[in-house]
Short mmCIF file of C-alpha atoms in Angstrom, two decimals:
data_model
loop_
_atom_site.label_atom_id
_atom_site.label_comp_id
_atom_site.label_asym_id
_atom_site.label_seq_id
_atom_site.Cartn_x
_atom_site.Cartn_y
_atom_site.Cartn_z
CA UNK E 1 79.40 -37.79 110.73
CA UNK E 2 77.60 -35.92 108.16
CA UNK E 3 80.38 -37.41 105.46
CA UNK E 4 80.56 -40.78 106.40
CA UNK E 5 79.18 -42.65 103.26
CA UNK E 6 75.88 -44.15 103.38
CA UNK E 7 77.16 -48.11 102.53
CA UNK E 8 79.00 -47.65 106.12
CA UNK E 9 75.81 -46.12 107.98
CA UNK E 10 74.10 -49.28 106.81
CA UNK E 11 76.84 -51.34 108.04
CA UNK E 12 76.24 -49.82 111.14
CA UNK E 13 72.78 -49.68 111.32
CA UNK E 14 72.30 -53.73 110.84
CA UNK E 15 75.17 -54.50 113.16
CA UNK E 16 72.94 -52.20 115.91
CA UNK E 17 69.48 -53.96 114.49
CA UNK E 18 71.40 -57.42 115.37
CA UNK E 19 72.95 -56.01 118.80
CA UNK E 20 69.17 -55.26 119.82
CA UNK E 21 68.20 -58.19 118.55
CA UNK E 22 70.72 -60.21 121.24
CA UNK E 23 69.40 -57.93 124.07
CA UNK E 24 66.11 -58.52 123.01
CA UNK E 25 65.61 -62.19 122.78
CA UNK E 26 68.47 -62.93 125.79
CA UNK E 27 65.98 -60.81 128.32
CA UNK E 28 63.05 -63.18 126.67
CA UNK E 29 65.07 -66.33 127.12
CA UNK E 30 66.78 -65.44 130.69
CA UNK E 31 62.86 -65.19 131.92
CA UNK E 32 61.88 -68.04 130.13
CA UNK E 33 63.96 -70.59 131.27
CA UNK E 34 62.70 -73.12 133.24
CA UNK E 35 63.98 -72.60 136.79
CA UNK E 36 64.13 -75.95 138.11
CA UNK E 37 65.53 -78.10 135.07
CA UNK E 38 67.83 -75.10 135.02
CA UNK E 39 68.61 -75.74 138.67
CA UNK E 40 69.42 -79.53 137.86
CA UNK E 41 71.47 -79.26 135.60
CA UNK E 42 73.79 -76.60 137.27
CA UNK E 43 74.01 -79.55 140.23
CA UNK E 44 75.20 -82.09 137.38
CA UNK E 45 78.11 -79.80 136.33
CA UNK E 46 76.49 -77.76 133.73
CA UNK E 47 78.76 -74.83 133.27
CA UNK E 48 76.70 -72.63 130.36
CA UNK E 49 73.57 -73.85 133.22
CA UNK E 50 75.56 -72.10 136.60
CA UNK E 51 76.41 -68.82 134.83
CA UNK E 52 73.38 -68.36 134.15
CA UNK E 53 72.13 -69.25 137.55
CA UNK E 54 74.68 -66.61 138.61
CA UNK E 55 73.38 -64.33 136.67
CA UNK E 56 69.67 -64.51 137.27
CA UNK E 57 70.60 -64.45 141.31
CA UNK E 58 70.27 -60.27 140.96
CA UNK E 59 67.45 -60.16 137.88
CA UNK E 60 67.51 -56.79 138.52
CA UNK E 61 71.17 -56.48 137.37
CA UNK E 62 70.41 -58.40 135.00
CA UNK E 63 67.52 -56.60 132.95
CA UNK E 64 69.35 -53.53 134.06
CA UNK E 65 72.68 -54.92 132.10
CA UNK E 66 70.42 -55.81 129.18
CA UNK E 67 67.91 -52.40 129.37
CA UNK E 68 71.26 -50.33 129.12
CA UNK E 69 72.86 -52.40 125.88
CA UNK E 70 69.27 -52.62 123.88
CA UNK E 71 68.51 -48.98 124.68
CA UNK E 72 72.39 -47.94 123.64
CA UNK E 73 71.78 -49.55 120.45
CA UNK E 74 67.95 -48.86 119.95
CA UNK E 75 69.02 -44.86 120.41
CA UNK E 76 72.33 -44.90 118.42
CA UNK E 77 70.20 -46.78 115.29
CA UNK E 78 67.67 -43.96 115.40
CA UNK E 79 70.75 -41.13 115.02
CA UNK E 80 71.68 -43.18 112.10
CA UNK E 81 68.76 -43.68 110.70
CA UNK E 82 67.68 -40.36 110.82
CA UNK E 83 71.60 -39.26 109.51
CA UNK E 84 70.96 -41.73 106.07
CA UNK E 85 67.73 -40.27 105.73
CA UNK E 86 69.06 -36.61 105.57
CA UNK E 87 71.75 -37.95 103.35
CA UNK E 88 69.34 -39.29 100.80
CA UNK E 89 66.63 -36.75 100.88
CA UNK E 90 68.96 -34.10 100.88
CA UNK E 91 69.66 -31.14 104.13
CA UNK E 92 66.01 -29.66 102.86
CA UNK E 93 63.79 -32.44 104.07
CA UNK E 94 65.06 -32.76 107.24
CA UNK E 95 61.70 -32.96 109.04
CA UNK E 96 60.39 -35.54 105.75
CA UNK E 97 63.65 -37.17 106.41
CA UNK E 98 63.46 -37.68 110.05
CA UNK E 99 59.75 -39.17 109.96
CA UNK E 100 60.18 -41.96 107.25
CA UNK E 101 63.58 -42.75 109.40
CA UNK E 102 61.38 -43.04 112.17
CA UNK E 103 58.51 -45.22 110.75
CA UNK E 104 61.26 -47.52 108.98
CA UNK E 105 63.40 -47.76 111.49
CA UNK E 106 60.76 -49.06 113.97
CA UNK E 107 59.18 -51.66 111.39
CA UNK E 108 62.78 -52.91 111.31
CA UNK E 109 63.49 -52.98 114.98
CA UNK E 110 59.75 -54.17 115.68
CA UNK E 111 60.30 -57.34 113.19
CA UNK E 112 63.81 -58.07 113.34
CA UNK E 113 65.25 -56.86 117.30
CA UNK E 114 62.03 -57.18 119.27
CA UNK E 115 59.05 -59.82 117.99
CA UNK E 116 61.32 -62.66 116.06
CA UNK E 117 64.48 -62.85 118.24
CA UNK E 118 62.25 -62.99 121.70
CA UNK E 119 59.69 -65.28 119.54
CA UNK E 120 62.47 -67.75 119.27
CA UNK E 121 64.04 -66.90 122.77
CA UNK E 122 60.55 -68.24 124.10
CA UNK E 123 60.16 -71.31 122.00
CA UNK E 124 63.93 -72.02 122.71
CA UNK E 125 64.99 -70.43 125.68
CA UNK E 126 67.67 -72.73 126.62
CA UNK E 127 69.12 -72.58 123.06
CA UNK E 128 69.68 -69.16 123.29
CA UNK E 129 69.98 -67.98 127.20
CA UNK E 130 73.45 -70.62 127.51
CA UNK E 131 75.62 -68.88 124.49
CA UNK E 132 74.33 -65.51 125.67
CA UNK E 133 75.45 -65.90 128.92
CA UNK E 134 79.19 -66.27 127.59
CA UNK E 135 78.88 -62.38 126.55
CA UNK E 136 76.29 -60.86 129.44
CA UNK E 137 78.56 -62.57 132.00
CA UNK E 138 81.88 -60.16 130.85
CA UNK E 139 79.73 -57.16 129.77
CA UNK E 140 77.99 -57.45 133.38
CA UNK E 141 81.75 -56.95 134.74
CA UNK E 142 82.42 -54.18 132.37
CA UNK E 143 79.29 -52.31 132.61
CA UNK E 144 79.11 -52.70 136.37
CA UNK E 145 79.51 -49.17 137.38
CA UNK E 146 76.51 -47.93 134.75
CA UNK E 147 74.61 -50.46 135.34
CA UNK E 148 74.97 -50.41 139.69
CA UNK E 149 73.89 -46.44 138.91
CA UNK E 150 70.95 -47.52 136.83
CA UNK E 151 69.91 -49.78 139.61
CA UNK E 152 70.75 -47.61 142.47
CA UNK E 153 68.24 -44.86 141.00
CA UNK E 154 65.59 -47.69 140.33
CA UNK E 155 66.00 -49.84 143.38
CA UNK E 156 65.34 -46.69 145.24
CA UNK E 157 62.54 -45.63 143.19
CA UNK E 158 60.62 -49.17 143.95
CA UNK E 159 61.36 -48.75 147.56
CA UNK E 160 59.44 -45.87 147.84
CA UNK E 161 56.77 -48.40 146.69
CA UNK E 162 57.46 -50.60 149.11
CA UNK E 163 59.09 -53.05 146.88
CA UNK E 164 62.62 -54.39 148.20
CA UNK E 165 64.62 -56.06 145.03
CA UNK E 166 67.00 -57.50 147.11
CA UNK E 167 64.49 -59.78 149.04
CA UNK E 168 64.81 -62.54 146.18
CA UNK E 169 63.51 -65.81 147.93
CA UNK E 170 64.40 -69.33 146.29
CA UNK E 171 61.39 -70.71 144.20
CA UNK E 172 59.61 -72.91 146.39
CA UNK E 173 56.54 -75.26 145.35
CA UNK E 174 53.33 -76.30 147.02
CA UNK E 175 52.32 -79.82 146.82
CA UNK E 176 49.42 -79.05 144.56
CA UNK E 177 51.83 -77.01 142.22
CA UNK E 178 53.85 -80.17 142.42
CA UNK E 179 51.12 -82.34 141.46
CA UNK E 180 50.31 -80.04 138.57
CA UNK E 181 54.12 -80.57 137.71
CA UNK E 182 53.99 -84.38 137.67
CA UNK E 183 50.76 -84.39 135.79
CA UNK E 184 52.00 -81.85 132.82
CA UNK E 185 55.32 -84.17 133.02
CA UNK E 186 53.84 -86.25 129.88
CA UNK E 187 56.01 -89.08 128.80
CA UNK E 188 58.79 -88.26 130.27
CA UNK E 189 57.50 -89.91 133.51
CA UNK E 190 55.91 -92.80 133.01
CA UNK E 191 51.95 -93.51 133.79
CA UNK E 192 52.61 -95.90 136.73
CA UNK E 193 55.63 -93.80 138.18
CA UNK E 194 53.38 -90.59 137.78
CA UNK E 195 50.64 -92.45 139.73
CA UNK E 196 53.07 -93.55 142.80
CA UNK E 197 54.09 -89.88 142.94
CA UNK E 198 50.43 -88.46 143.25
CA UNK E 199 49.90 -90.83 145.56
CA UNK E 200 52.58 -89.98 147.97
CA UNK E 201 51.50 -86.43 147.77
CA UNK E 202 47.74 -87.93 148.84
CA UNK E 203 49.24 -89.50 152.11
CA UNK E 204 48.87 -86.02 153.55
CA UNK E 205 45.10 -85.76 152.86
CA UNK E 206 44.35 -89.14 154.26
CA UNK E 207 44.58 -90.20 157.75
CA UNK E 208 44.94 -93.66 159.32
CA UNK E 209 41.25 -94.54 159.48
CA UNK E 210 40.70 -94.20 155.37
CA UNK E 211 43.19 -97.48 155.16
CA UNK E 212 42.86 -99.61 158.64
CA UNK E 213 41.75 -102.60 159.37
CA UNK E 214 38.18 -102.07 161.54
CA UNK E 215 38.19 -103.53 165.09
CA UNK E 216 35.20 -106.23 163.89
CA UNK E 217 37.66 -107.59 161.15
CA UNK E 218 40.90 -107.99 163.44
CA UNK E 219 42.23 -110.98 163.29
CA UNK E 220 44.08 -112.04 167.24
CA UNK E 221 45.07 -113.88 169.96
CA UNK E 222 42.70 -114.36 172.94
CA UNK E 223 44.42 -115.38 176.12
CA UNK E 224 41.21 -116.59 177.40
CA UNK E 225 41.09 -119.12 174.97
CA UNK E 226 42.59 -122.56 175.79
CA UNK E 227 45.64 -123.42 174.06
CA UNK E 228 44.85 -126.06 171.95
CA UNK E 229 42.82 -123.40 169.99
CA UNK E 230 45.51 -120.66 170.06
CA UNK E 231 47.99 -123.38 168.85
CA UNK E 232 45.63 -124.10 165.79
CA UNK E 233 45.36 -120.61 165.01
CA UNK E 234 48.81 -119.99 165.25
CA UNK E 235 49.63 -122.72 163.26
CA UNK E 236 47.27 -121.71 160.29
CA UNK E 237 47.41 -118.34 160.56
CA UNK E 238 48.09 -115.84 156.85
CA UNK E 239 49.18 -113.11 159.28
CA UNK E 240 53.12 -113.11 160.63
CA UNK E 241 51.81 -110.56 163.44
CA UNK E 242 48.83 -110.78 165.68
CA UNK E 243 47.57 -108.75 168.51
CA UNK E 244 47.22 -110.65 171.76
CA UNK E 245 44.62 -109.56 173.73
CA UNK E 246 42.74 -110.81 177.06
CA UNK E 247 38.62 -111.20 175.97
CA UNK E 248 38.06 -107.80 174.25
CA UNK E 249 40.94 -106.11 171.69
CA UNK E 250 40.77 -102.77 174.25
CA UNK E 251 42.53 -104.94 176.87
CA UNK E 252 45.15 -105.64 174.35
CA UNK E 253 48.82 -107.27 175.71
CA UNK E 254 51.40 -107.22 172.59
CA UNK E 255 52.12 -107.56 169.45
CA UNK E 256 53.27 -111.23 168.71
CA UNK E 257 55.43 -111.93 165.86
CA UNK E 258 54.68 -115.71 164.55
CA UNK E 259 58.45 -116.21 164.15
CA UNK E 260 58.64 -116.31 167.45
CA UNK E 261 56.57 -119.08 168.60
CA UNK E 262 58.07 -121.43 165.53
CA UNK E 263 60.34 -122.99 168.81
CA UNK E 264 57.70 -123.64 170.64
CA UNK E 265 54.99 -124.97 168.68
CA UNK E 266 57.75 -127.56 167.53
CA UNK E 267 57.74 -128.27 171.11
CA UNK E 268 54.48 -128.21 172.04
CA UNK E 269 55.09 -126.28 174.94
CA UNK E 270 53.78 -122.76 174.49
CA UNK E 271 51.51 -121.64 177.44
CA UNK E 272 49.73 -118.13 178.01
CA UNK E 273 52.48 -116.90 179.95
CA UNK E 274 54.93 -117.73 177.27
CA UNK E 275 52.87 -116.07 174.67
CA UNK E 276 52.40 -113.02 176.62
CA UNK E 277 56.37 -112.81 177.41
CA UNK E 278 57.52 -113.27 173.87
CA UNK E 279 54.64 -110.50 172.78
CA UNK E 280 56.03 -107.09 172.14
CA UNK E 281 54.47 -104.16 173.38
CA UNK E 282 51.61 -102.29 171.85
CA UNK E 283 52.28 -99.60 169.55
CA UNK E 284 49.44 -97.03 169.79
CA UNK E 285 48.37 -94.81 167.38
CA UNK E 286 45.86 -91.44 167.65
CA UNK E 287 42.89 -91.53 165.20
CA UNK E 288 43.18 -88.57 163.12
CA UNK E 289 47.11 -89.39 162.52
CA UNK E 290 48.20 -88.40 158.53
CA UNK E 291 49.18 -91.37 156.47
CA UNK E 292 52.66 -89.30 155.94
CA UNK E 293 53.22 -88.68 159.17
CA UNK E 294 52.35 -92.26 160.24
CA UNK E 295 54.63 -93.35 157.71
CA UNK E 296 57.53 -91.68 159.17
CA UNK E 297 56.54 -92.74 163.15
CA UNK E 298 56.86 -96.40 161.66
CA UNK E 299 60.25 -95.63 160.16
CA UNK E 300 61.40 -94.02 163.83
CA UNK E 301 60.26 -96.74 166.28
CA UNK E 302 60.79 -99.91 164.06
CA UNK E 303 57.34 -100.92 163.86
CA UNK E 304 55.33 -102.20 161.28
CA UNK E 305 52.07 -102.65 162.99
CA UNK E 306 49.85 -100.29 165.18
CA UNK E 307 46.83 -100.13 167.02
CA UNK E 308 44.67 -97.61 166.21
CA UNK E 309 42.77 -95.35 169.31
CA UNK E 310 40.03 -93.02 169.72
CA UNK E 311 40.32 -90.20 172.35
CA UNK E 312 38.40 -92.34 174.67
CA UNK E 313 41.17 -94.85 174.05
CA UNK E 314 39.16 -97.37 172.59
CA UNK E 315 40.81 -99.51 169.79
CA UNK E 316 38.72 -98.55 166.25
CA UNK E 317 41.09 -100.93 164.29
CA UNK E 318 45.05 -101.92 163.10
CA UNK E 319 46.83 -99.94 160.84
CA UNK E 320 50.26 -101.58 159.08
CA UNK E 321 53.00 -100.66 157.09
CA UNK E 322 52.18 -102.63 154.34
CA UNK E 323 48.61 -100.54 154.52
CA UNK E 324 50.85 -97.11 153.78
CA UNK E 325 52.98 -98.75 151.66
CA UNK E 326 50.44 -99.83 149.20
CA UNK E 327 48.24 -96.89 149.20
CA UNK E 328 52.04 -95.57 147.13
CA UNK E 329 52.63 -98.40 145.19
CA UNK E 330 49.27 -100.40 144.69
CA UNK E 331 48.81 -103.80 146.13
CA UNK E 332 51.45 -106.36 146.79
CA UNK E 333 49.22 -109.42 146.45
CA UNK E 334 45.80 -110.05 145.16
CA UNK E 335 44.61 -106.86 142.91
CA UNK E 336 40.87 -105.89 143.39
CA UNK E 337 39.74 -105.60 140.00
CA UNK E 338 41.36 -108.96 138.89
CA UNK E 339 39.61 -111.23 141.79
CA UNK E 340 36.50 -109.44 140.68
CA UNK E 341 35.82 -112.31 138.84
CA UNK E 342 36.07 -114.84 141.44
CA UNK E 343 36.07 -113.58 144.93
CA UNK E 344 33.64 -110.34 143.76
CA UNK E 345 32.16 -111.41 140.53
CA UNK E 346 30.31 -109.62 138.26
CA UNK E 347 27.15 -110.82 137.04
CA UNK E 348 25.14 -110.45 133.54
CA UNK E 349 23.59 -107.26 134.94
CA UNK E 350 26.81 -105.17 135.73
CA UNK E 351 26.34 -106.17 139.59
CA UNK E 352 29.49 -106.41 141.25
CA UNK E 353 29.05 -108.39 144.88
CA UNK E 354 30.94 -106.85 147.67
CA UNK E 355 31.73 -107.27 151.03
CA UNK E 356 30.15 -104.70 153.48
CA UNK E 357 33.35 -103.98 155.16
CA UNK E 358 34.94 -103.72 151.67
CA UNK E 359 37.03 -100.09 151.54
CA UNK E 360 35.42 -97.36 149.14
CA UNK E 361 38.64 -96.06 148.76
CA UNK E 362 40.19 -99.36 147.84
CA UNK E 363 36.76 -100.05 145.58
CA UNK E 364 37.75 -96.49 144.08
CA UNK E 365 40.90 -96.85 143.27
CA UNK E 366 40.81 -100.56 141.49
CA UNK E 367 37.46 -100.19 139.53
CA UNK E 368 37.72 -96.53 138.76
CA UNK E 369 34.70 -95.98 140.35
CA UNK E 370 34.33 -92.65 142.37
CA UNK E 371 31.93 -93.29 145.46
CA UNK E 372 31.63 -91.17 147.99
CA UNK E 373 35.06 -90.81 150.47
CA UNK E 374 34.26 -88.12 152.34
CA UNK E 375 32.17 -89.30 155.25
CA UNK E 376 32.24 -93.20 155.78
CA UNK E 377 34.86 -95.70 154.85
CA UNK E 378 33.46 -98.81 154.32
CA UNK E 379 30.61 -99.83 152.32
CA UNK E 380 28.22 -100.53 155.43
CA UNK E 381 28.71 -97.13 156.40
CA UNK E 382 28.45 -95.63 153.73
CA UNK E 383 24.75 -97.35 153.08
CA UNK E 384 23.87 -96.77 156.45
CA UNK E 385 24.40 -92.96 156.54
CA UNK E 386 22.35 -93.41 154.11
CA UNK E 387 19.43 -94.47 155.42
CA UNK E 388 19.79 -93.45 158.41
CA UNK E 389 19.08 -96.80 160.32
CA UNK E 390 20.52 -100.31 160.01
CA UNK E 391 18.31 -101.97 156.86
CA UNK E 392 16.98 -105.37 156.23
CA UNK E 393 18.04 -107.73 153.91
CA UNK E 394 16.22 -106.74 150.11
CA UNK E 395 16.39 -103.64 150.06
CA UNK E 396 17.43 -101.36 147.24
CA UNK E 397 19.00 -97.50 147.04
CA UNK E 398 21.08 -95.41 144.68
CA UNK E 399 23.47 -92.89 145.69
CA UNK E 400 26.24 -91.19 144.25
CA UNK E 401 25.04 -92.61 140.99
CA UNK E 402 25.62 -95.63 142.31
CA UNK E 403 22.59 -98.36 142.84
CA UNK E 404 23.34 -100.71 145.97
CA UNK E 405 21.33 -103.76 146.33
CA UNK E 406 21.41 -105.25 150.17
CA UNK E 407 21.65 -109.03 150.25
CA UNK E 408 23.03 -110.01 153.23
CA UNK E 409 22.74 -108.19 157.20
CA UNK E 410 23.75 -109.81 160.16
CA UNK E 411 24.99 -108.65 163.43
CA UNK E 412 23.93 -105.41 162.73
CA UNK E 413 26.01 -104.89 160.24
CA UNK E 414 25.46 -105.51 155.88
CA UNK E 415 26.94 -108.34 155.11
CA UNK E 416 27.34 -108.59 151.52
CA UNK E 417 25.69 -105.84 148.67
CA UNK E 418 25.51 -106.21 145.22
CA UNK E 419 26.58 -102.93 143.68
CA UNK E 420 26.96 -101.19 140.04
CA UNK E 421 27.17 -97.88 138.44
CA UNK E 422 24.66 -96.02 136.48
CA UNK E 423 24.66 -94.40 133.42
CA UNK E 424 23.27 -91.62 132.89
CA UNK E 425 20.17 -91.09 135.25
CA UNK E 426 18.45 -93.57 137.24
CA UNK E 427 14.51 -94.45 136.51
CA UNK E 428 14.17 -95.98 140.06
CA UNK E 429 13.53 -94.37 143.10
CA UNK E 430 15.85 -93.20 145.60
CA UNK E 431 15.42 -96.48 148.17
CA UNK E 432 12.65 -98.90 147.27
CA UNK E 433 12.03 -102.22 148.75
CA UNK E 434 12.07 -105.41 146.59
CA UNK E 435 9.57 -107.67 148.46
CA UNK E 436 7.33 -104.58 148.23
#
């Protein structure tokens, strides 16, 4: 080798600079691809997509494969390197000759086979992993036996550390990880698409009592009333189901669907014991019950309505599947925020008036407020945890940066509050009374 003419060692040497370089940046890009795009687009046919899902099945055979060819070349360029050194220095400076082959050869390989090709590997990963694969996939058949020795003597090395290479589980995500996915997806989901996919990963934090209906604000049918008045309220009812009930909503008979009463109210002969036959059964569900799981146990016993129960059995409210639904999607019908100009308007001051009963999730979610979820539900609960007893009417308390004005309490309950947020902080006092 000592005669082979320094033109042809150069030749050499930058066809083993650009081998290293291929090793180099296909180990960057193999790691870098993104394992779940990569995954899809194996499934849609993708053949440069499922050799390279073959190949990064075994990673270990993988960087082993790639280890062996960028060392080969690496080691062989050094020989070289040092051989064109001797040449041009002359067989007196060998030791001069081998350290500026040394230094030079490692700027070269530092800039051109290690920090530029795996620079580009990681920017592009795709763009270089698929055409890579079309050589790694033959050489990993041809350098199968020194590459199965490598591993066997490293494989066994890591055992003795406990560490089994073999045991390669599928990549698997958490539903936060998966939220972190949707949020980083940018544009290419869109906002309101992005939003119905948080929200169905929030149907497991949330359980039937954050969306139903309370027991004071069920609308149903009493059996103890005479008919005349059931007929009316059938008649004008915005509900298509109603719970029939005998006096109290605990001693609750059925569900009745209003379709089926349209015969008889043209007929004018529905009775109590016809509304009780045509009633469906009561659907019960435990308090405590995930909106996800709920959401399934509608889908399984074809039912759309349900009767929510404490442990005592008592009925705490109604829960539907138009309630689950829209806690995905947003609301079918009237939108919070837009009837807060007529049904909740908003005065000169920033007040917005609000029912008592009104949601704070709901009130969250439409006015972008963020009031306190994680103990009460409703807006008369939430001011009455508050204070600790149930308040006259004029009285006035901030919380949560949020100043609440009472207007309205009847029946032991608030009626109506006039509510807004504060900037910044608050000059008034904690609770205060306004006659006072």
């Amino acid at each position: 080798m000592e005669n082979l003419p320094p033109s042809f060692l150069i030749a050499v040497l930058v066809i083993l600079v650009l081998v290293s370089a291929f090793f180099s940046g296909s180990e960057t890009a193999m790691m870098a691809l993104n394992r779940y795009r990569l995954k899809h687009l194996a499934s849609q046919e993708n053949t440069s997509a499922r050799r390279v899902l073959a190949l990064l099945k075994r990673p270990d055979r993988l960087i082993g494969l790639i280890l062996v060819g960028n060392n080969f070349a690496n080691n062989l360029a050094a020989s070289l390197a040092t051989l064109l050194a001797i040449q041009i220095l002359g067989p007196s400076h060998v030791g001069l000759a081998a350290s500026v082959a040394t230094v030079v050869l490692t700027l070269v390989l530092l800039v051109f086979a290690e920090v530029t090709p795996k620079t580009v590997a990681a920017l592009h990963p795709e763009r270089i992993a698929f055409p890579a694969s079309l050589l790694l996939a033959p050489l990993m058949k041809l350098l199968s036996p020194v590459v199965s020795t490598v591993n066997f003597v490293t494989n066994n090395l890591l055992k003795l550390f406990g560490i089994d290479v073999t045991n390669v589980t599928d990549d698997h995500l958490s539903s936060e990880e998966l939220r972190s996915l949707v949020h980083e997806s940018g544009s290419l989901i869109p906002p309101r698409r992005q939003k119905m996919l948080l929200r169905i990963l929030d149907l497991e934090k949330h359980s039937v009592e954050d969306i139903m209906i309370s027991r004071s604000e069920v609308v149903g049918v009493d059996l103890e009333d005479d008919m005349g008045h059931i007929v009316n309220q059938l008649r004008t009812s915005v509900h298509t189901r109603l719970p029939v009930f005998r006096g109290d909503l605990n001693d609750v008979v059925g569900i009745l669907h209003l379709r089926n009463t349209a015969r008889f109210l043209l007929q004018d002969d529905l009775t109590h014991e016809t509304l009780e036959e045509i009633a469906r059964e009561p659907y019960f569900i435990p308090e405590g019950t995930a909106l996800h799981t709920q959401l399934f146990n509608f889908q399984h016993e074809k039912r759309r309505i349900g009767m929510v129960v404490d442990e005592y059995g008592d009925v705490l409210g109604i829960v539907t599947l138009e309630d689950i639904l829209e806690e995905i999607v947003g609301e079918f019908t009237t939108n919070f925020a837009e009837t807060s100009s007529q049904g909740i308007p908003k005065d000169e001051q920033g007040y917005f008036l609000i029912d008592g009963t009104a949601s704070l999730r709901e009130i969250n979610r439409n006015l972008e407020w963020e009031l306190p979820v994680d103990g009460p539900k409703t807006v008369n609960g939430l001011i009455i945890e508050h204070l600790q007893a149930i308040p006259d009417a004029n009285i006035c308390l901030e919380t949560g940066g949020y100043l609440f004005e009472i207007i309205q309490v009847a029946d032991n309950r608030i009626k109506k509050v006039k509510v807004k947020p504060l900037n910044g902080s608050s000059n008034l006092s904690r609770e205060s009374d306004l006659n006072g």
